[in-house]
PDB file of C-alpha atoms in Angstrom:
ATOM      1  CA  GLU A  55     126.395 126.679 106.964  1.00 66.00           C
ATOM      2  CA  ALA A  56     122.702 127.433 105.565  1.00 79.00           C
ATOM      3  CA  GLY A  57     121.069 124.394 103.515  1.00 92.00           C
ATOM      4  CA  VAL A  58     119.366 124.369 100.632  1.00 95.00           C
ATOM      5  CA  ALA A  59     116.077 126.469 100.604  1.00 96.00           C
ATOM      6  CA  GLN A  60     113.086 125.657  98.554  1.00 97.00           C
ATOM      7  CA  SER A  61     110.026 127.306  98.318  1.00 97.00           C
ATOM      8  CA  PRO A  62     107.083 127.005  98.580  1.00 97.00           C
ATOM      9  CA  ARG A  63     106.990 124.154 100.763  1.00 95.00           C
ATOM     10  CA  TYR A  64     103.208 123.007  99.587  1.00 96.00           C
ATOM     11  CA  LYS A  65     101.299 123.798  96.160  1.00 98.00           C
ATOM     12  CA  ILE A  66      97.852 122.881  95.181  1.00 98.00           C
ATOM     13  CA  ILE A  67      96.985 123.497  91.521  1.00 98.00           C
ATOM     14  CA  GLU A  68      94.149 122.377  89.130  1.00 97.00           C
ATOM     15  CA  LYS A  69      95.410 120.335  85.947  1.00 96.00           C
ATOM     16  CA  ARG A  70      96.228 122.761  83.416  1.00 97.00           C
ATOM     17  CA  GLN A  71      97.468 125.687  85.458  1.00 98.00           C
ATOM     18  CA  SER A  72     101.106 126.752  85.880  1.00 98.00           C
ATOM     19  CA  VAL A  73     103.265 126.365  88.648  1.00 98.00           C
ATOM     20  CA  ALA A  74     106.936 127.513  89.557  1.00 98.00           C
ATOM     21  CA  PHE A  75     109.170 126.316  92.251  1.00 98.00           C
ATOM     22  CA  TRP A  76     112.381 128.121  93.734  1.00 97.00           C
ATOM     23  CA  CYS A  77     115.698 127.049  95.052  1.00 97.00           C
ATOM     24  CA  ASN A  78     118.557 128.720  96.547  1.00 97.00           C
ATOM     25  CA  PRO A  79     121.497 126.230  96.785  1.00 96.00           C
ATOM     26  CA  ILE A  80     124.278 126.432  99.303  1.00 95.00           C
ATOM     27  CA  SER A  81     126.208 129.119  98.997  1.00 93.00           C
ATOM     28  CA  GLY A  82     129.526 128.237  96.655  1.00 92.00           C
ATOM     29  CA  HIS A  83     128.104 125.198  94.907  1.00 93.00           C
ATOM     30  CA  ALA A  84     128.278 125.263  91.518  1.00 92.00           C
ATOM     31  CA  THR A  85     126.128 122.054  90.755  1.00 93.00           C
ATOM     32  CA  LEU A  86     122.547 122.237  91.090  1.00 95.00           C
ATOM     33  CA  TYR A  87     120.115 119.351  90.494  1.00 96.00           C
ATOM     34  CA  TRP A  88     116.318 119.145  90.610  1.00 97.00           C
ATOM     35  CA  TYR A  89     114.776 115.669  91.428  1.00 97.00           C
ATOM     36  CA  GLN A  90     111.181 114.790  91.079  1.00 97.00           C
ATOM     37  CA  GLN A  91     109.982 112.115  93.806  1.00 95.00           C
ATOM     38  CA  ILE A  92     106.578 110.644  93.306  1.00 94.00           C
ATOM     39  CA  LEU A  93     104.838 108.939  96.426  1.00 90.00           C
ATOM     40  CA  GLY A  94     106.386 105.661  96.792  1.00 86.00           C
ATOM     41  CA  GLN A  95     109.270 105.846  94.503  1.00 89.00           C
ATOM     42  CA  GLY A  96     112.962 107.301  94.615  1.00 92.00           C
ATOM     43  CA  PRO A  97     113.861 110.370  93.523  1.00 95.00           C
ATOM     44  CA  LYS A  98     114.617 110.935  89.473  1.00 95.00           C
ATOM     45  CA  LEU A  99     116.686 113.471  88.033  1.00 94.00           C
ATOM     46  CA  LEU A 100     115.081 116.030  86.038  1.00 97.00           C
ATOM     47  CA  ILE A 101     117.739 118.515  85.203  1.00 96.00           C
ATOM     48  CA  GLN A 102     121.562 119.110  86.352  1.00 95.00           C
ATOM     49  CA  PHE A 103     123.349 122.619  86.196  1.00 95.00           C
ATOM     50  CA  GLN A 104     126.922 123.499  86.338  1.00 92.00           C
ATOM     51  CA  ASN A 105     126.949 126.894  87.267  1.00 90.00           C
ATOM     52  CA  ASN A 106     124.501 128.369  85.066  1.00 87.00           C
ATOM     53  CA  GLY A 107     124.745 125.853  82.222  1.00 92.00           C
ATOM     54  CA  VAL A 108     122.628 122.788  81.686  1.00 94.00           C
ATOM     55  CA  VAL A 109     124.606 119.503  81.660  1.00 92.00           C
ATOM     56  CA  ASP A 110     121.871 117.029  81.788  1.00 92.00           C
ATOM     57  CA  ASP A 111     118.116 117.403  80.912  1.00 95.00           C
ATOM     58  CA  SER A 112     117.623 114.089  79.251  1.00 92.00           C
ATOM     59  CA  GLN A 113     114.397 113.183  81.450  1.00 92.00           C
ATOM     60  CA  LEU A 114     112.997 116.553  81.989  1.00 96.00           C
ATOM     61  CA  PRO A 115     109.613 116.384  80.013  1.00 95.00           C
ATOM     62  CA  LYS A 116     110.372 119.435  77.864  1.00 95.00           C
ATOM     63  CA  ASP A 117     106.814 119.779  76.266  1.00 96.00           C
ATOM     64  CA  ARG A 118     105.839 121.032  79.735  1.00 97.00           C
ATOM     65  CA  PHE A 119     108.631 121.417  82.215  1.00 98.00           C
ATOM     66  CA  SER A 120     111.419 124.314  81.852  1.00 97.00           C
ATOM     67  CA  ALA A 121     114.456 125.285  84.504  1.00 97.00           C
ATOM     68  CA  GLU A 122     116.703 127.942  84.793  1.00 96.00           C
ATOM     69  CA  ARG A 123     119.666 129.088  86.598  1.00 95.00           C
ATOM     70  CA  LEU A 124     120.448 132.827  85.847  1.00 83.00           C
ATOM     71  CA  LYS A 125     123.439 134.086  86.860  1.00 86.00           C
ATOM     72  CA  GLY A 126     124.487 130.619  88.626  1.00 85.00           C
ATOM     73  CA  VAL A 127     123.023 130.966  91.449  1.00 92.00           C
ATOM     74  CA  ASP A 128     119.031 130.438  92.331  1.00 96.00           C
ATOM     75  CA  SER A 129     117.110 128.171  89.994  1.00 97.00           C
ATOM     76  CA  THR A 130     113.480 128.131  89.194  1.00 97.00           C
ATOM     77  CA  LEU A 131     111.686 125.081  87.743  1.00 98.00           C
ATOM     78  CA  LYS A 132     108.392 125.763  86.129  1.00 98.00           C
ATOM     79  CA  ILE A 133     105.600 123.554  85.098  1.00 98.00           C
ATOM     80  CA  GLN A 134     102.982 124.684  82.216  1.00 97.00           C
ATOM     81  CA  PRO A 135     100.507 123.253  82.171  1.00 97.00           C
ATOM     82  CA  ALA A 136     100.311 120.804  85.019  1.00 97.00           C
ATOM     83  CA  LYS A 137      98.978 117.079  84.497  1.00 97.00           C
ATOM     84  CA  LEU A 138      97.736 114.829  87.318  1.00 97.00           C
ATOM     85  CA  GLU A 139     100.661 112.743  87.179  1.00 97.00           C
ATOM     86  CA  ASP A 140     102.884 115.620  87.818  1.00 97.00           C
ATOM     87  CA  SER A 141     101.723 115.478  91.599  1.00 98.00           C
ATOM     88  CA  ALA A 142     104.961 114.772  93.368  1.00 97.00           C
ATOM     89  CA  VAL A 143     107.730 116.142  95.485  1.00 96.00           C
ATOM     90  CA  TYR A 144     110.084 118.479  94.034  1.00 97.00           C
ATOM     91  CA  LEU A 145     113.501 118.164  95.581  1.00 97.00           C
ATOM     92  CA  CYS A 146     116.468 120.653  94.793  1.00 97.00           C
ATOM     93  CA  ALA A 147     119.907 119.635  95.365  1.00 95.00           C
ATOM     94  CA  SER A 148     123.062 121.394  95.258  1.00 94.00           C
ATOM     95  CA  SER A 149     127.065 120.327  95.407  1.00 91.00           C
ATOM     96  CA  LEU A 150     130.283 121.636  95.310  1.00 88.00           C
ATOM     97  CA  GLU A 151     131.136 120.005  91.933  1.00 78.00           C
ATOM     98  CA  ARG A 152     130.156 117.430  89.880  1.00 73.00           C
ATOM     99  CA  GLY A 153     132.260 114.675  90.813  1.00 71.00           C
ATOM    100  CA  ASN A 154     131.464 111.645  93.001  1.00 65.00           C
ATOM    101  CA  ASN A 155     133.633 112.996  96.009  1.00 69.00           C
ATOM    102  CA  SER A 156     131.218 115.875  96.297  1.00 80.00           C
ATOM    103  CA  PRO A 157     128.103 115.143  97.945  1.00 83.00           C
ATOM    104  CA  LEU A 158     124.636 116.272  97.166  1.00 89.00           C
ATOM    105  CA  HIS A 159     122.727 118.706  99.822  1.00 91.00           C
ATOM    106  CA  PHE A 160     119.018 118.221  99.557  1.00 93.00           C
ATOM    107  CA  GLY A 161     116.485 120.858 100.457  1.00 94.00           C
ATOM    108  CA  ASN A 162     112.960 119.818 102.058  1.00 92.00           C
ATOM    109  CA  GLY A 163     111.265 119.970  98.704  1.00 94.00           C
ATOM    110  CA  THR A 164     108.055 121.385  97.432  1.00 96.00           C
ATOM    111  CA  ARG A 165     104.977 119.014  97.537  1.00 96.00           C
ATOM    112  CA  LEU A 166     102.807 119.606  94.430  1.00 98.00           C
ATOM    113  CA  THR A 167      99.430 118.368  94.329  1.00 98.00           C
ATOM    114  CA  VAL A 168      97.462 118.632  90.990  1.00 98.00           C
ATOM    115  CA  THR A 169      93.704 118.028  91.336  1.00 97.00           C
TER     116      THR A 169
ATOM    117  CA  GLY B 267     121.181 101.996  81.911  1.00 83.00           C
ATOM    118  CA  ASP B 268     122.444 102.263  85.573  1.00 88.00           C
ATOM    119  CA  SER B 269     119.780 101.505  87.995  1.00 92.00           C
ATOM    120  CA  VAL B 270     119.354 100.233  92.173  1.00 96.00           C
ATOM    121  CA  THR B 271     116.889  97.708  93.159  1.00 96.00           C
ATOM    122  CA  GLN B 272     115.969  97.644  96.826  1.00 95.00           C
ATOM    123  CA  MET B 273     114.101  95.419  99.103  1.00 87.00           C
ATOM    124  CA  GLU B 274     110.240  95.859  99.320  1.00 84.00           C
ATOM    125  CA  GLY B 275     109.446  97.661 102.535  1.00 85.00           C
ATOM    126  CA  PRO B 276     107.676  98.468 104.995  1.00 94.00           C
ATOM    127  CA  VAL B 277     110.226  96.877 107.208  1.00 96.00           C
ATOM    128  CA  THR B 278     108.667  96.565 110.868  1.00 97.00           C
ATOM    129  CA  LEU B 279     111.205  95.802 113.739  1.00 97.00           C
ATOM    130  CA  SER B 280     111.183  95.878 117.453  1.00 97.00           C
ATOM    131  CA  GLU B 281     113.658  98.149 119.328  1.00 97.00           C
ATOM    132  CA  GLU B 282     117.125  96.315 119.572  1.00 96.00           C
ATOM    133  CA  ALA B 283     116.738  94.014 116.653  1.00 97.00           C
ATOM    134  CA  PHE B 284     119.153  93.634 114.021  1.00 97.00           C
ATOM    135  CA  LEU B 285     118.434  95.591 110.519  1.00 97.00           C
ATOM    136  CA  THR B 286     119.547  94.205 106.890  1.00 97.00           C
ATOM    137  CA  ILE B 287     118.138  96.587 103.860  1.00 97.00           C
ATOM    138  CA  ASN B 288     119.365  94.942 100.762  1.00 97.00           C
ATOM    139  CA  CYS B 289     120.582  96.932  97.709  1.00 97.00           C
ATOM    140  CA  THR B 290     121.677  95.924  94.422  1.00 97.00           C
ATOM    141  CA  TYR B 291     122.904  97.761  91.297  1.00 96.00           C
ATOM    142  CA  THR B 292     123.690  97.647  87.633  1.00 95.00           C
ATOM    143  CA  ALA B 293     126.490 100.135  86.473  1.00 92.00           C
ATOM    144  CA  THR B 294     128.020 100.374  83.417  1.00 84.00           C
ATOM    145  CA  GLY B 295     131.183 101.741  85.113  1.00 80.00           C
ATOM    146  CA  TYR B 296     132.554 101.912  88.538  1.00 85.00           C
ATOM    147  CA  PRO B 297     130.027 103.997  90.396  1.00 92.00           C
ATOM    148  CA  SER B 298     130.313 105.249  94.056  1.00 93.00           C
ATOM    149  CA  LEU B 299     127.494 103.773  96.468  1.00 95.00           C
ATOM    150  CA  PHE B 300     125.574 105.601  98.984  1.00 95.00           C
ATOM    151  CA  TRP B 301     122.739 105.307 101.328  1.00 97.00           C
ATOM    152  CA  TYR B 302     120.427 108.195 102.077  1.00 96.00           C
ATOM    153  CA  VAL B 303     117.734 108.666 104.991  1.00 96.00           C
ATOM    154  CA  GLN B 304     114.711 110.586 104.985  1.00 93.00           C
ATOM    155  CA  TYR B 305     113.156 111.168 108.387  1.00 93.00           C
ATOM    156  CA  PRO B 306     109.566 112.019 108.850  1.00 87.00           C
ATOM    157  CA  GLY B 307     108.925 115.946 107.379  1.00 82.00           C
ATOM    158  CA  GLU B 308     112.585 116.077 106.742  1.00 85.00           C
ATOM    159  CA  GLY B 309     114.831 116.103 103.504  1.00 85.00           C
ATOM    160  CA  LEU B 310     117.345 113.728 101.915  1.00 91.00           C
ATOM    161  CA  GLN B 311     120.255 113.213 104.145  1.00 91.00           C
ATOM    162  CA  LEU B 312     123.491 111.159 103.469  1.00 92.00           C
ATOM    163  CA  LEU B 313     123.856 108.254 105.588  1.00 96.00           C
ATOM    164  CA  LEU B 314     127.032 106.447 104.439  1.00 96.00           C
ATOM    165  CA  LYS B 315     129.111 106.108 101.282  1.00 94.00           C
ATOM    166  CA  ALA B 316     131.701 103.939  99.898  1.00 95.00           C
ATOM    167  CA  THR B 317     133.861 104.801  96.747  1.00 92.00           C
ATOM    168  CA  LYS B 318     135.307 101.353  95.490  1.00 92.00           C
ATOM    169  CA  ALA B 319     135.169  97.763  96.081  1.00 93.00           C
ATOM    170  CA  ASP B 320     135.220  96.283  99.494  1.00 95.00           C
ATOM    171  CA  ASP B 321     135.494  99.727 100.800  1.00 95.00           C
ATOM    172  CA  LYS B 322     132.916  99.974 104.346  1.00 97.00           C
ATOM    173  CA  GLY B 323     131.015 102.941 104.928  1.00 96.00           C
ATOM    174  CA  SER B 324     129.399 103.560 108.239  1.00 97.00           C
ATOM    175  CA  ASN B 325     127.611 106.320 110.178  1.00 97.00           C
ATOM    176  CA  LYS B 326     125.781 106.426 113.371  1.00 95.00           C
ATOM    177  CA  GLY B 327     125.714 102.534 113.946  1.00 97.00           C
ATOM    178  CA  PHE B 328     124.700 101.812 110.203  1.00 98.00           C
ATOM    179  CA  GLU B 329     127.407  99.829 107.830  1.00 98.00           C
ATOM    180  CA  ALA B 330     127.457  98.980 104.188  1.00 98.00           C
ATOM    181  CA  THR B 331     130.338  97.432 102.543  1.00 98.00           C
ATOM    182  CA  TYR B 332     130.647  97.812  98.529  1.00 97.00           C
ATOM    183  CA  ARG B 333     130.577  94.293  97.227  1.00 96.00           C
ATOM    184  CA  LYS B 334     131.599  94.356  93.424  1.00 93.00           C
ATOM    185  CA  GLU B 335     131.195  90.447  92.936  1.00 94.00           C
ATOM    186  CA  THR B 336     127.713  90.560  94.016  1.00 95.00           C
ATOM    187  CA  THR B 337     126.867  94.168  92.839  1.00 96.00           C
ATOM    188  CA  SER B 338     125.505  94.783  96.560  1.00 97.00           C
ATOM    189  CA  PHE B 339     125.451  97.566  99.005  1.00 98.00           C
ATOM    190  CA  HIS B 340     123.250  96.053 101.999  1.00 98.00           C
ATOM    191  CA  LEU B 341     122.574  98.339 104.607  1.00 98.00           C
ATOM    192  CA  GLU B 342     123.029  96.845 108.187  1.00 98.00           C
ATOM    193  CA  LYS B 343     122.446  97.760 112.075  1.00 98.00           C
ATOM    194  CA  GLY B 344     123.003  96.088 114.727  1.00 97.00           C
ATOM    195  CA  SER B 345     120.410  97.385 117.240  1.00 96.00           C
ATOM    196  CA  VAL B 346     117.649  99.951 115.741  1.00 97.00           C
ATOM    197  CA  GLN B 347     116.171 102.340 117.768  1.00 97.00           C
ATOM    198  CA  VAL B 348     112.638 104.036 117.437  1.00 97.00           C
ATOM    199  CA  SER B 349     114.329 107.000 116.217  1.00 96.00           C
ATOM    200  CA  ASP B 350     116.057 105.070 113.330  1.00 97.00           C
ATOM    201  CA  SER B 351     112.366 104.905 111.625  1.00 97.00           C
ATOM    202  CA  ALA B 352     112.688 106.510 108.378  1.00 96.00           C
ATOM    203  CA  VAL B 353     112.730 105.926 104.556  1.00 96.00           C
ATOM    204  CA  TYR B 354     115.953 104.580 103.663  1.00 97.00           C
ATOM    205  CA  PHE B 355     117.174 105.376  99.918  1.00 97.00           C
ATOM    206  CA  CYS B 356     120.380 103.111  98.350  1.00 97.00           C
ATOM    207  CA  ALA B 357     121.872 105.173  95.369  1.00 96.00           C
ATOM    208  CA  LEU B 358     124.772 105.119  93.072  1.00 94.00           C
ATOM    209  CA  PHE B 359     126.791 108.035  91.613  1.00 91.00           C
ATOM    210  CA  ASP B 360     127.952 106.991  87.825  1.00 84.00           C
ATOM    211  CA  THR B 361     128.712 109.507  84.952  1.00 79.00           C
ATOM    212  CA  GLY B 362     127.909 112.557  86.537  1.00 79.00           C
ATOM    213  CA  LYS B 363     124.468 111.234  87.618  1.00 84.00           C
ATOM    214  CA  LEU B 364     123.033 110.077  91.381  1.00 90.00           C
ATOM    215  CA  ILE B 365     120.416 107.450  90.711  1.00 92.00           C
ATOM    216  CA  PHE B 366     118.455 106.261  93.641  1.00 95.00           C
ATOM    217  CA  GLY B 367     116.682 103.047  94.554  1.00 95.00           C
ATOM    218  CA  GLN B 368     112.792 103.072  95.046  1.00 94.00           C
ATOM    219  CA  GLY B 369     113.225 103.742  99.008  1.00 95.00           C
ATOM    220  CA  THR B 370     112.751 101.064 101.979  1.00 96.00           C
ATOM    221  CA  THR B 371     110.416 102.206 104.878  1.00 96.00           C
ATOM    222  CA  LEU B 372     111.696 101.255 108.298  1.00 97.00           C
ATOM    223  CA  GLN B 373     109.451 100.983 111.257  1.00 97.00           C
ATOM    224  CA  VAL B 374     110.652 100.372 114.639  1.00 97.00           C
ATOM    225  CA  LYS B 375     108.427  99.735 117.416  1.00 96.00           C
ATOM    226  CA  PRO B 376     109.320 100.175 121.075  1.00 94.00           C
TER     227      PRO B 376
END
């Protein structure tokens, strides 16, 4: 089966600019996650979708980050305006369902550098 | 809240050495426990998992046992190879969230 697809692979922007990341999960996976992985740290959950509804966005900095999953398939994560501390790898993952017996499948991530 | 703590890296070993990467967790419920691996330039991959106390997860020669009494899930391998060089993440799944430790870098030298 095809894996989780993310684009772009790399992005360099200046602070205060905007950026958007795209994720296409594995076909049929109802649950989609966005994680932020800062260099030297483990991934941190930003937002979780179940189909096209938000399940958990408690750690999403909502003053600058937004995400949507229209039609319950693809998802976009946007940062506006970006700060230096947003430099990180943004990982998208999907799973068949929410339970702990449904493993997460990760994309290769988008590496964002904010200068 | 729930959290995962891993031993500091990098861990540097010679080929065929024994590997242990320590992982302890804090959780309010009864989480499932996982080890993920990230090879250079690749995405995170599930290495092994255990869903309840005393379960042993294993894959590719790696093993980890869910120890509820010590809240630990240490990763072990009897004989590492150069190809095992990667970053290893311990994680727990509880109340619908997958929470990661900070990762441990393993470097295996020939």
